[in-house]
PDB file of C-alpha atoms in Angstrom:
ATOM      1  CA  GLY A  25       2.685 -34.267  -4.622  1.00 54.00           C
ATOM      2  CA  GLN A  26       0.718 -32.984  -1.670  1.00 60.00           C
ATOM      3  CA  GLN A  27      -1.246 -29.906  -2.630  1.00 83.00           C
ATOM      4  CA  VAL A  28      -1.505 -27.010  -0.222  1.00 93.00           C
ATOM      5  CA  MET A  29      -4.036 -24.257  -0.835  1.00 94.00           C
ATOM      6  CA  GLN A  30      -3.548 -20.801   0.557  1.00 96.00           C
ATOM      7  CA  ILE A  31      -6.095 -18.097   1.275  1.00 96.00           C
ATOM      8  CA  PRO A  32      -6.484 -15.259   0.802  1.00 96.00           C
ATOM      9  CA  GLN A  33      -4.510 -14.592  -2.380  1.00 95.00           C
ATOM     10  CA  TYR A  34      -4.149 -10.914  -1.484  1.00 96.00           C
ATOM     11  CA  GLN A  35      -4.584  -8.864   1.677  1.00 97.00           C
ATOM     12  CA  HIS A  36      -4.347  -5.112   2.069  1.00 97.00           C
ATOM     13  CA  VAL A  37      -4.214  -3.760   5.620  1.00 97.00           C
ATOM     14  CA  GLN A  38      -3.516  -0.509   7.381  1.00 98.00           C
ATOM     15  CA  GLU A  39      -0.357  -0.427   9.414  1.00 98.00           C
ATOM     16  CA  GLY A  40      -1.132  -1.630  12.926  1.00 98.00           C
ATOM     17  CA  GLU A  41      -3.891  -4.030  11.868  1.00 98.00           C
ATOM     18  CA  ASP A  42      -3.518  -7.760  12.244  1.00 98.00           C
ATOM     19  CA  PHE A  43      -3.100 -10.197   9.339  1.00 98.00           C
ATOM     20  CA  THR A  44      -3.689 -13.921   8.959  1.00 98.00           C
ATOM     21  CA  THR A  45      -3.021 -16.295   6.086  1.00 98.00           C
ATOM     22  CA  TYR A  46      -4.261 -19.863   5.972  1.00 98.00           C
ATOM     23  CA  CYS A  47      -2.857 -22.989   4.414  1.00 97.00           C
ATOM     24  CA  ASN A  48      -5.110 -25.998   3.864  1.00 97.00           C
ATOM     25  CA  SER A  49      -4.763 -29.521   2.568  1.00 96.00           C
ATOM     26  CA  SER A  50      -7.189 -32.380   1.968  1.00 94.00           C
ATOM     27  CA  THR A  51      -4.572 -34.847   3.174  1.00 93.00           C
ATOM     28  CA  THR A  52      -2.480 -35.128   6.313  1.00 95.00           C
ATOM     29  CA  LEU A  53       0.730 -33.181   6.008  1.00 95.00           C
ATOM     30  CA  SER A  54       4.089 -34.402   7.245  1.00 93.00           C
ATOM     31  CA  ASN A  55       5.225 -30.858   7.953  1.00 95.00           C
ATOM     32  CA  ILE A  56       4.621 -27.217   7.124  1.00 97.00           C
ATOM     33  CA  GLN A  57       7.259 -24.671   6.274  1.00 98.00           C
ATOM     34  CA  TRP A  58       6.620 -20.948   5.889  1.00 98.00           C
ATOM     35  CA  TYR A  59       8.618 -18.636   3.644  1.00 98.00           C
ATOM     36  CA  LYS A  60       8.491 -14.898   3.000  1.00 98.00           C
ATOM     37  CA  GLN A  61       9.327 -13.286  -0.331  1.00 97.00           C
ATOM     38  CA  ARG A  62       9.764  -9.525  -0.411  1.00 96.00           C
ATOM     39  CA  PRO A  63       8.840  -7.729  -3.656  1.00 94.00           C
ATOM     40  CA  GLY A  64      11.644  -8.331  -6.141  1.00 91.00           C
ATOM     41  CA  GLY A  65      13.284 -10.781  -3.757  1.00 94.00           C
ATOM     42  CA  HIS A  66      13.527 -14.488  -3.209  1.00 95.00           C
ATOM     43  CA  PRO A  67      11.789 -16.789  -0.706  1.00 97.00           C
ATOM     44  CA  VAL A  68      13.351 -16.793   2.740  1.00 97.00           C
ATOM     45  CA  PHE A  69      12.650 -19.545   5.252  1.00 97.00           C
ATOM     46  CA  LEU A  70      10.735 -18.423   8.336  1.00 98.00           C
ATOM     47  CA  ILE A  71       9.833 -21.547  10.304  1.00 98.00           C
ATOM     48  CA  GLN A  72       8.884 -25.215  10.222  1.00 97.00           C
ATOM     49  CA  LEU A  73       6.102 -27.003  12.110  1.00 97.00           C
ATOM     50  CA  VAL A  74       5.977 -30.791  12.379  1.00 97.00           C
ATOM     51  CA  LYS A  75       3.849 -31.690  15.421  1.00 97.00           C
ATOM     52  CA  SER A  76       0.077 -31.812  15.627  1.00 97.00           C
ATOM     53  CA  GLY A  77      -1.251 -28.645  17.280  1.00 97.00           C
ATOM     54  CA  GLU A  78       2.171 -27.024  17.337  1.00 97.00           C
ATOM     55  CA  VAL A  79       2.369 -23.278  17.915  1.00 98.00           C
ATOM     56  CA  LYS A  80       5.521 -21.238  17.415  1.00 98.00           C
ATOM     57  CA  LYS A  81       6.120 -17.522  17.786  1.00 98.00           C
ATOM     58  CA  GLN A  82       8.652 -15.159  16.272  1.00 97.00           C
ATOM     59  CA  LYS A  83       8.141 -11.681  17.712  1.00 97.00           C
ATOM     60  CA  ARG A  84       4.853 -10.510  16.135  1.00 98.00           C
ATOM     61  CA  LEU A  85       4.426 -13.669  14.033  1.00 98.00           C
ATOM     62  CA  THR A  86       2.507 -16.695  15.328  1.00 98.00           C
ATOM     63  CA  PHE A  87       2.499 -19.956  13.419  1.00 98.00           C
ATOM     64  CA  GLN A  88       0.070 -22.808  14.068  1.00 98.00           C
ATOM     65  CA  PHE A  89      -0.247 -26.362  12.809  1.00 98.00           C
ATOM     66  CA  GLY A  90      -3.709 -27.905  13.070  1.00 97.00           C
ATOM     67  CA  GLU A  91      -4.520 -30.823  15.288  1.00 96.00           C
ATOM     68  CA  ALA A  92      -5.274 -33.005  12.271  1.00 96.00           C
ATOM     69  CA  LYS A  93      -2.138 -31.739  10.474  1.00 96.00           C
ATOM     70  CA  LYS A  94      -4.238 -30.639   7.513  1.00 97.00           C
ATOM     71  CA  ASN A  95      -4.013 -26.905   7.989  1.00 97.00           C
ATOM     72  CA  SER A  96      -1.739 -24.173   9.211  1.00 98.00           C
ATOM     73  CA  SER A  97      -1.912 -20.457   9.780  1.00 98.00           C
ATOM     74  CA  LEU A  98       0.416 -17.507  10.044  1.00 98.00           C
ATOM     75  CA  HIS A  99      -0.803 -14.559  12.091  1.00 98.00           C
ATOM     76  CA  ILE A 100       0.953 -11.198  12.241  1.00 98.00           C
ATOM     77  CA  THR A 101       0.014  -8.867  15.077  1.00 98.00           C
ATOM     78  CA  ALA A 102       0.130  -5.123  14.490  1.00 98.00           C
ATOM     79  CA  THR A 103       1.525  -5.175  10.965  1.00 98.00           C
ATOM     80  CA  GLN A 104       4.357  -2.895   9.928  1.00 98.00           C
ATOM     81  CA  THR A 105       5.406  -1.758   6.470  1.00 97.00           C
ATOM     82  CA  THR A 106       8.355  -4.125   6.708  1.00 97.00           C
ATOM     83  CA  ASP A 107       5.893  -7.040   6.687  1.00 98.00           C
ATOM     84  CA  VAL A 108       5.043  -6.365   3.031  1.00 98.00           C
ATOM     85  CA  GLY A 109       5.642  -9.383   0.815  1.00 97.00           C
ATOM     86  CA  THR A 110       4.257 -12.740  -0.184  1.00 97.00           C
ATOM     87  CA  TYR A 111       3.977 -15.476   2.410  1.00 98.00           C
ATOM     88  CA  PHE A 112       4.180 -19.057   1.203  1.00 97.00           C
ATOM     89  CA  CYS A 113       3.423 -22.272   2.978  1.00 97.00           C
ATOM     90  CA  ALA A 114       5.063 -25.452   1.758  1.00 96.00           C
ATOM     91  CA  SER A 115       4.981 -29.109   2.644  1.00 95.00           C
ATOM     92  CA  ASN A 116       7.093 -32.114   1.801  1.00 92.00           C
ATOM     93  CA  SER A 117       5.957 -34.938  -0.431  1.00 88.00           C
ATOM     94  CA  GLY A 118       8.907 -37.215   0.053  1.00 84.00           C
ATOM     95  CA  TYR A 119      11.864 -34.907  -0.282  1.00 79.00           C
ATOM     96  CA  ALA A 120      10.131 -32.629  -2.768  1.00 87.00           C
ATOM     97  CA  LEU A 121       8.922 -29.421  -1.130  1.00 91.00           C
ATOM     98  CA  ASN A 122       5.631 -28.283  -2.680  1.00 91.00           C
ATOM     99  CA  PHE A 123       4.566 -24.683  -2.287  1.00 94.00           C
ATOM    100  CA  GLY A 124       1.196 -23.003  -2.068  1.00 94.00           C
ATOM    101  CA  LYS A 125       0.411 -20.019  -4.311  1.00 94.00           C
ATOM    102  CA  GLY A 126       1.118 -17.599  -1.491  1.00 95.00           C
ATOM    103  CA  THR A 127      -0.662 -14.668   0.114  1.00 97.00           C
ATOM    104  CA  SER A 128       0.516 -11.216  -0.915  1.00 96.00           C
ATOM    105  CA  LEU A 129       0.374  -8.717   1.917  1.00 98.00           C
ATOM    106  CA  LEU A 130       0.294  -4.994   1.317  1.00 97.00           C
ATOM    107  CA  VAL A 131       0.587  -2.675   4.323  1.00 97.00           C
ATOM    108  CA  THR A 132      -0.396   0.963   3.990  1.00 96.00           C
ATOM    109  CA  PRO A 133       1.211   3.437   6.421  1.00 93.00           C
TER     110      PRO A 133
ATOM    111  CA  GLU B 173      23.082 -12.736   1.340  1.00 62.00           C
ATOM    112  CA  THR B 174      21.851 -16.317   1.489  1.00 70.00           C
ATOM    113  CA  GLY B 175      25.018 -18.079   0.424  1.00 94.00           C
ATOM    114  CA  VAL B 176      23.428 -19.084  -2.874  1.00 97.00           C
ATOM    115  CA  THR B 177      24.512 -17.030  -5.885  1.00 97.00           C
ATOM    116  CA  GLN B 178      22.753 -17.065  -9.232  1.00 98.00           C
ATOM    117  CA  THR B 179      23.897 -15.560 -12.518  1.00 97.00           C
ATOM    118  CA  PRO B 180      22.789 -13.826 -14.577  1.00 97.00           C
ATOM    119  CA  ARG B 181      20.130 -11.862 -12.681  1.00 96.00           C
ATOM    120  CA  HIS B 182      18.291 -11.062 -15.902  1.00 97.00           C
ATOM    121  CA  LEU B 183      18.287 -12.796 -19.268  1.00 96.00           C
ATOM    122  CA  VAL B 184      16.489 -12.054 -22.497  1.00 95.00           C
ATOM    123  CA  MET B 185      16.686 -14.675 -25.188  1.00 93.00           C
ATOM    124  CA  GLY B 186      15.089 -15.559 -28.463  1.00 90.00           C
ATOM    125  CA  MET B 187      13.402 -18.881 -29.027  1.00 88.00           C
ATOM    126  CA  THR B 188      16.320 -20.186 -31.073  1.00 88.00           C
ATOM    127  CA  ASN B 189      19.033 -19.209 -28.603  1.00 88.00           C
ATOM    128  CA  LYS B 190      20.978 -21.445 -26.259  1.00 94.00           C
ATOM    129  CA  LYS B 191      21.834 -20.071 -22.839  1.00 95.00           C
ATOM    130  CA  SER B 192      22.764 -21.359 -19.404  1.00 97.00           C
ATOM    131  CA  LEU B 193      21.828 -20.322 -15.885  1.00 98.00           C
ATOM    132  CA  LYS B 194      24.417 -20.770 -13.174  1.00 98.00           C
ATOM    133  CA  CYS B 195      24.010 -21.373  -9.458  1.00 98.00           C
ATOM    134  CA  GLU B 196      26.707 -21.660  -6.812  1.00 98.00           C
ATOM    135  CA  GLN B 197      26.217 -22.342  -3.129  1.00 97.00           C
ATOM    136  CA  HIS B 198      28.756 -21.568  -0.418  1.00 96.00           C
ATOM    137  CA  LEU B 199      26.971 -23.331   2.426  1.00 96.00           C
ATOM    138  CA  GLY B 200      28.515 -26.777   2.194  1.00 96.00           C
ATOM    139  CA  HIS B 201      25.145 -28.275   1.306  1.00 96.00           C
ATOM    140  CA  ASN B 202      24.724 -31.572  -0.503  1.00 95.00           C
ATOM    141  CA  ALA B 203      21.372 -30.910  -2.192  1.00 95.00           C
ATOM    142  CA  MET B 204      20.506 -28.413  -4.904  1.00 96.00           C
ATOM    143  CA  TYR B 205      17.232 -27.574  -6.632  1.00 95.00           C
ATOM    144  CA  TRP B 206      15.792 -25.682  -9.561  1.00 96.00           C
ATOM    145  CA  TYR B 207      12.389 -24.040  -9.116  1.00 96.00           C
ATOM    146  CA  LYS B 208      10.332 -22.061 -11.614  1.00 96.00           C
ATOM    147  CA  GLN B 209       8.230 -19.135 -10.392  1.00 96.00           C
ATOM    148  CA  SER B 210       5.713 -17.637 -12.804  1.00 93.00           C
ATOM    149  CA  ALA B 211       2.796 -15.332 -12.244  1.00 83.00           C
ATOM    150  CA  LYS B 212      -0.364 -16.877 -10.839  1.00 73.00           C
ATOM    151  CA  LYS B 213       1.290 -20.247 -10.276  1.00 80.00           C
ATOM    152  CA  PRO B 214       2.938 -21.713  -7.230  1.00 83.00           C
ATOM    153  CA  LEU B 215       6.659 -22.313  -7.133  1.00 92.00           C
ATOM    154  CA  GLU B 216       7.197 -25.346  -9.338  1.00 92.00           C
ATOM    155  CA  LEU B 217       9.915 -27.832  -8.509  1.00 93.00           C
ATOM    156  CA  MET B 218      11.870 -28.732 -11.633  1.00 94.00           C
ATOM    157  CA  PHE B 219      14.913 -30.744 -10.593  1.00 94.00           C
ATOM    158  CA  VAL B 220      16.552 -32.078  -7.441  1.00 93.00           C
ATOM    159  CA  TYR B 221      20.188 -33.092  -7.110  1.00 94.00           C
ATOM    160  CA  SER B 222      21.796 -34.950  -4.239  1.00 92.00           C
ATOM    161  CA  LEU B 223      25.585 -35.054  -4.334  1.00 88.00           C
ATOM    162  CA  GLU B 224      25.604 -34.425  -8.084  1.00 85.00           C
ATOM    163  CA  GLU B 225      23.059 -37.156  -8.774  1.00 87.00           C
ATOM    164  CA  ARG B 226      19.655 -36.178 -10.123  1.00 87.00           C
ATOM    165  CA  VAL B 227      16.978 -37.632  -7.863  1.00 85.00           C
ATOM    166  CA  GLU B 228      13.891 -35.814  -9.114  1.00 77.00           C
ATOM    167  CA  ASN B 229      12.754 -34.669 -12.534  1.00 74.00           C
ATOM    168  CA  ASN B 230       9.276 -33.223 -12.357  1.00 76.00           C
ATOM    169  CA  SER B 231       8.124 -33.872 -15.925  1.00 85.00           C
ATOM    170  CA  VAL B 232      10.131 -30.940 -17.190  1.00 92.00           C
ATOM    171  CA  PRO B 233      10.372 -30.499 -20.995  1.00 93.00           C
ATOM    172  CA  SER B 234      13.655 -31.573 -22.535  1.00 93.00           C
ATOM    173  CA  ARG B 235      14.422 -28.008 -23.615  1.00 95.00           C
ATOM    174  CA  PHE B 236      15.542 -27.580 -19.988  1.00 96.00           C
ATOM    175  CA  SER B 237      18.685 -29.573 -19.268  1.00 95.00           C
ATOM    176  CA  PRO B 238      20.235 -29.503 -15.785  1.00 95.00           C
ATOM    177  CA  GLU B 239      23.844 -30.196 -14.946  1.00 96.00           C
ATOM    178  CA  CYS B 240      25.441 -30.630 -11.543  1.00 95.00           C
ATOM    179  CA  PRO B 241      29.232 -31.054 -11.876  1.00 94.00           C
ATOM    180  CA  ASN B 242      29.789 -30.975  -8.104  1.00 93.00           C
ATOM    181  CA  SER B 243      27.783 -30.361  -4.956  1.00 91.00           C
ATOM    182  CA  SER B 244      28.457 -26.598  -5.059  1.00 95.00           C
ATOM    183  CA  HIS B 245      27.460 -25.850  -8.631  1.00 97.00           C
ATOM    184  CA  LEU B 246      24.276 -26.278 -10.597  1.00 97.00           C
ATOM    185  CA  PHE B 247      23.469 -25.246 -14.143  1.00 97.00           C
ATOM    186  CA  LEU B 248      20.306 -25.070 -16.171  1.00 97.00           C
ATOM    187  CA  HIS B 249      20.933 -25.226 -19.908  1.00 97.00           C
ATOM    188  CA  LEU B 250      18.207 -23.709 -22.042  1.00 96.00           C
ATOM    189  CA  HIS B 251      17.516 -24.256 -25.738  1.00 94.00           C
ATOM    190  CA  THR B 252      14.620 -23.574 -28.077  1.00 93.00           C
ATOM    191  CA  LEU B 253      12.497 -22.129 -25.316  1.00 93.00           C
ATOM    192  CA  GLN B 254       8.927 -20.897 -25.698  1.00 94.00           C
ATOM    193  CA  PRO B 255       7.503 -17.540 -24.580  1.00 93.00           C
ATOM    194  CA  GLU B 256       5.555 -19.339 -21.819  1.00 93.00           C
ATOM    195  CA  ASP B 257       8.916 -20.321 -20.304  1.00 95.00           C
ATOM    196  CA  SER B 258       9.417 -16.706 -19.281  1.00 96.00           C
ATOM    197  CA  ALA B 259       9.604 -16.745 -15.488  1.00 96.00           C
ATOM    198  CA  LEU B 260      11.851 -16.326 -12.474  1.00 97.00           C
ATOM    199  CA  TYR B 261      14.128 -19.338 -12.136  1.00 98.00           C
ATOM    200  CA  LEU B 262      15.232 -19.946  -8.587  1.00 98.00           C
ATOM    201  CA  CYS B 263      18.052 -22.126  -7.404  1.00 98.00           C
ATOM    202  CA  ALA B 264      17.993 -23.452  -3.866  1.00 97.00           C
ATOM    203  CA  SER B 265      20.113 -25.659  -1.669  1.00 97.00           C
ATOM    204  CA  SER B 266      19.628 -27.654   1.509  1.00 96.00           C
ATOM    205  CA  ARG B 267      21.879 -29.572   3.823  1.00 95.00           C
ATOM    206  CA  ILE B 268      20.708 -32.895   2.446  1.00 92.00           C
ATOM    207  CA  VAL B 269      17.813 -34.226   0.396  1.00 90.00           C
ATOM    208  CA  ALA B 270      15.322 -35.226   3.048  1.00 88.00           C
ATOM    209  CA  THR B 271      11.989 -34.302   4.538  1.00 87.00           C
ATOM    210  CA  ASN B 272      12.064 -31.335   6.919  1.00 91.00           C
ATOM    211  CA  GLU B 273      15.082 -29.693   5.356  1.00 93.00           C
ATOM    212  CA  LYS B 274      14.754 -25.950   4.890  1.00 95.00           C
ATOM    213  CA  LEU B 275      15.709 -24.428   1.577  1.00 96.00           C
ATOM    214  CA  PHE B 276      18.064 -21.529   0.979  1.00 97.00           C
ATOM    215  CA  PHE B 277      17.183 -19.707  -2.214  1.00 97.00           C
ATOM    216  CA  GLY B 278      19.297 -17.626  -4.531  1.00 97.00           C
ATOM    217  CA  SER B 279      18.086 -14.297  -5.902  1.00 96.00           C
ATOM    218  CA  GLY B 280      16.918 -15.910  -9.110  1.00 97.00           C
ATOM    219  CA  THR B 281      17.305 -15.303 -12.825  1.00 97.00           C
ATOM    220  CA  GLN B 282      14.458 -13.360 -14.435  1.00 97.00           C
ATOM    221  CA  LEU B 283      14.124 -14.933 -17.861  1.00 96.00           C
ATOM    222  CA  SER B 284      12.259 -13.386 -20.783  1.00 95.00           C
ATOM    223  CA  VAL B 285      11.802 -15.429 -23.949  1.00 94.00           C
ATOM    224  CA  LEU B 286      10.934 -13.386 -27.014  1.00 91.00           C
TER     225      LEU B 286
END
């Protein structure tokens, strides 16, 4: 299936700082989905991007899909302690949804 | 509450035991999935069911045996597991099996194989 690589693996920020995680592929992606998993929890769908260059916002979260559809990013402005968790990108290969390894975000008050 | 319920939440089993994981979805979805989540690895797709028919089997060892008696229920039967099978097993559902469908995950079963 299509492999998506995520960086960084871990990120530790002070509350109020910004955070960005990146998702990259060597091949063109049909779509990108982003999920959040709180510690001890399960992945929860955040958003899907399907168009080249697409940008979507959810409050302090901004999601982008690259022009070549080979990369995506999730940016959080002014992090809060409630943002703690692991953020996964995923992309379809056929109907199988393949996940990246995720970026674990820790926010210190 | 996601509408996808998994039981048990935790399971400890020996390598010679036989156990089953259960998943039930209350969303009216037609597709159900088993994923394995272990440390330092991405979520691994194991099985995909569409209206009780298995449509994907991702080279999973035969010691894992899925069963989907109807579109609301999914089981994962386990036998003669290995310690490396210890992981969080997540069930998910989607409206249909298709590209661009978002997944709804259950809370998972944390499995420890001794």
